[in-house]
XYZ file of C-alpha atoms in Angstrom:
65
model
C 11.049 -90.417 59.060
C 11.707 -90.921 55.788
C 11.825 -94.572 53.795
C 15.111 -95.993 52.823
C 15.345 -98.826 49.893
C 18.220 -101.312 50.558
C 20.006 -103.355 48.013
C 19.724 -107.421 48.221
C 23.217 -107.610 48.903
C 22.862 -105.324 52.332
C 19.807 -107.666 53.649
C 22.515 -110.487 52.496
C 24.627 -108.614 54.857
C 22.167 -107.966 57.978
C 20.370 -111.130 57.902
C 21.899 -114.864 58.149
C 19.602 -116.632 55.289
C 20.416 -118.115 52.159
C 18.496 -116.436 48.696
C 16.462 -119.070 48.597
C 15.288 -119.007 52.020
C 14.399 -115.342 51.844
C 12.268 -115.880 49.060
C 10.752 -119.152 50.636
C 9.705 -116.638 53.352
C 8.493 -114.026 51.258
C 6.029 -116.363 49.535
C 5.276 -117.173 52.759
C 4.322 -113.822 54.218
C 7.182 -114.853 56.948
C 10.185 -112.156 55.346
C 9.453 -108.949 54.436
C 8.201 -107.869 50.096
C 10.693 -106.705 48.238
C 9.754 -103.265 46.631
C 10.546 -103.579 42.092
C 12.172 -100.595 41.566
C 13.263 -101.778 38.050
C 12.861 -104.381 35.107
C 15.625 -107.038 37.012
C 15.905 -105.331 40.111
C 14.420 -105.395 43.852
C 14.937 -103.366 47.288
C 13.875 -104.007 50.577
C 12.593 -100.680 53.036
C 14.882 -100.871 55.305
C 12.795 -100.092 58.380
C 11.131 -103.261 57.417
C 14.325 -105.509 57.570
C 15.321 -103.835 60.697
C 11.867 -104.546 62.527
C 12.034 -108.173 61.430
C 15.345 -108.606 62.667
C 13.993 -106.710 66.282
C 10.736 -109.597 66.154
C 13.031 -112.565 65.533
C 15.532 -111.476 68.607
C 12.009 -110.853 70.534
C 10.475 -114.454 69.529
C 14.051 -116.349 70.741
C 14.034 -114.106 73.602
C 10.395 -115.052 74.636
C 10.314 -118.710 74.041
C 9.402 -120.913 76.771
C 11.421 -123.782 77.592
């Protein structure tokens, strides 16, 4: 299957964080690297995205009260 780059504004659209939380988590090995694919400019895989969105509905799913 082949890799697909997604634009900030499409993880914006997929995934309920702020800017500055995404990036808190990316220093943080929690969220996904970006990939530079300019001087100003980032992407994310989006295969990536989409199994970090599947592991967060998996951890709330499997949390024991």
């Amino acid at each position: 299957m082949p890799k697909q780059l997604i634009a900030m504004k499409e993880v914006f659209d997929r995934v309920p964080l702020s800017k500055t939380e995404i990036y808190r988590r990316i220093a943080d090995g929690r969220f996904p690297e970006p990939v530079r694919i300019g001087d100003r400019r980032i992407a994310f895989v989006e295969a990536e995205i989409s199994a970090w969105i599947s592991d967060q509905i998996e951890k709330s799913r499997n949390t024991e009260n």
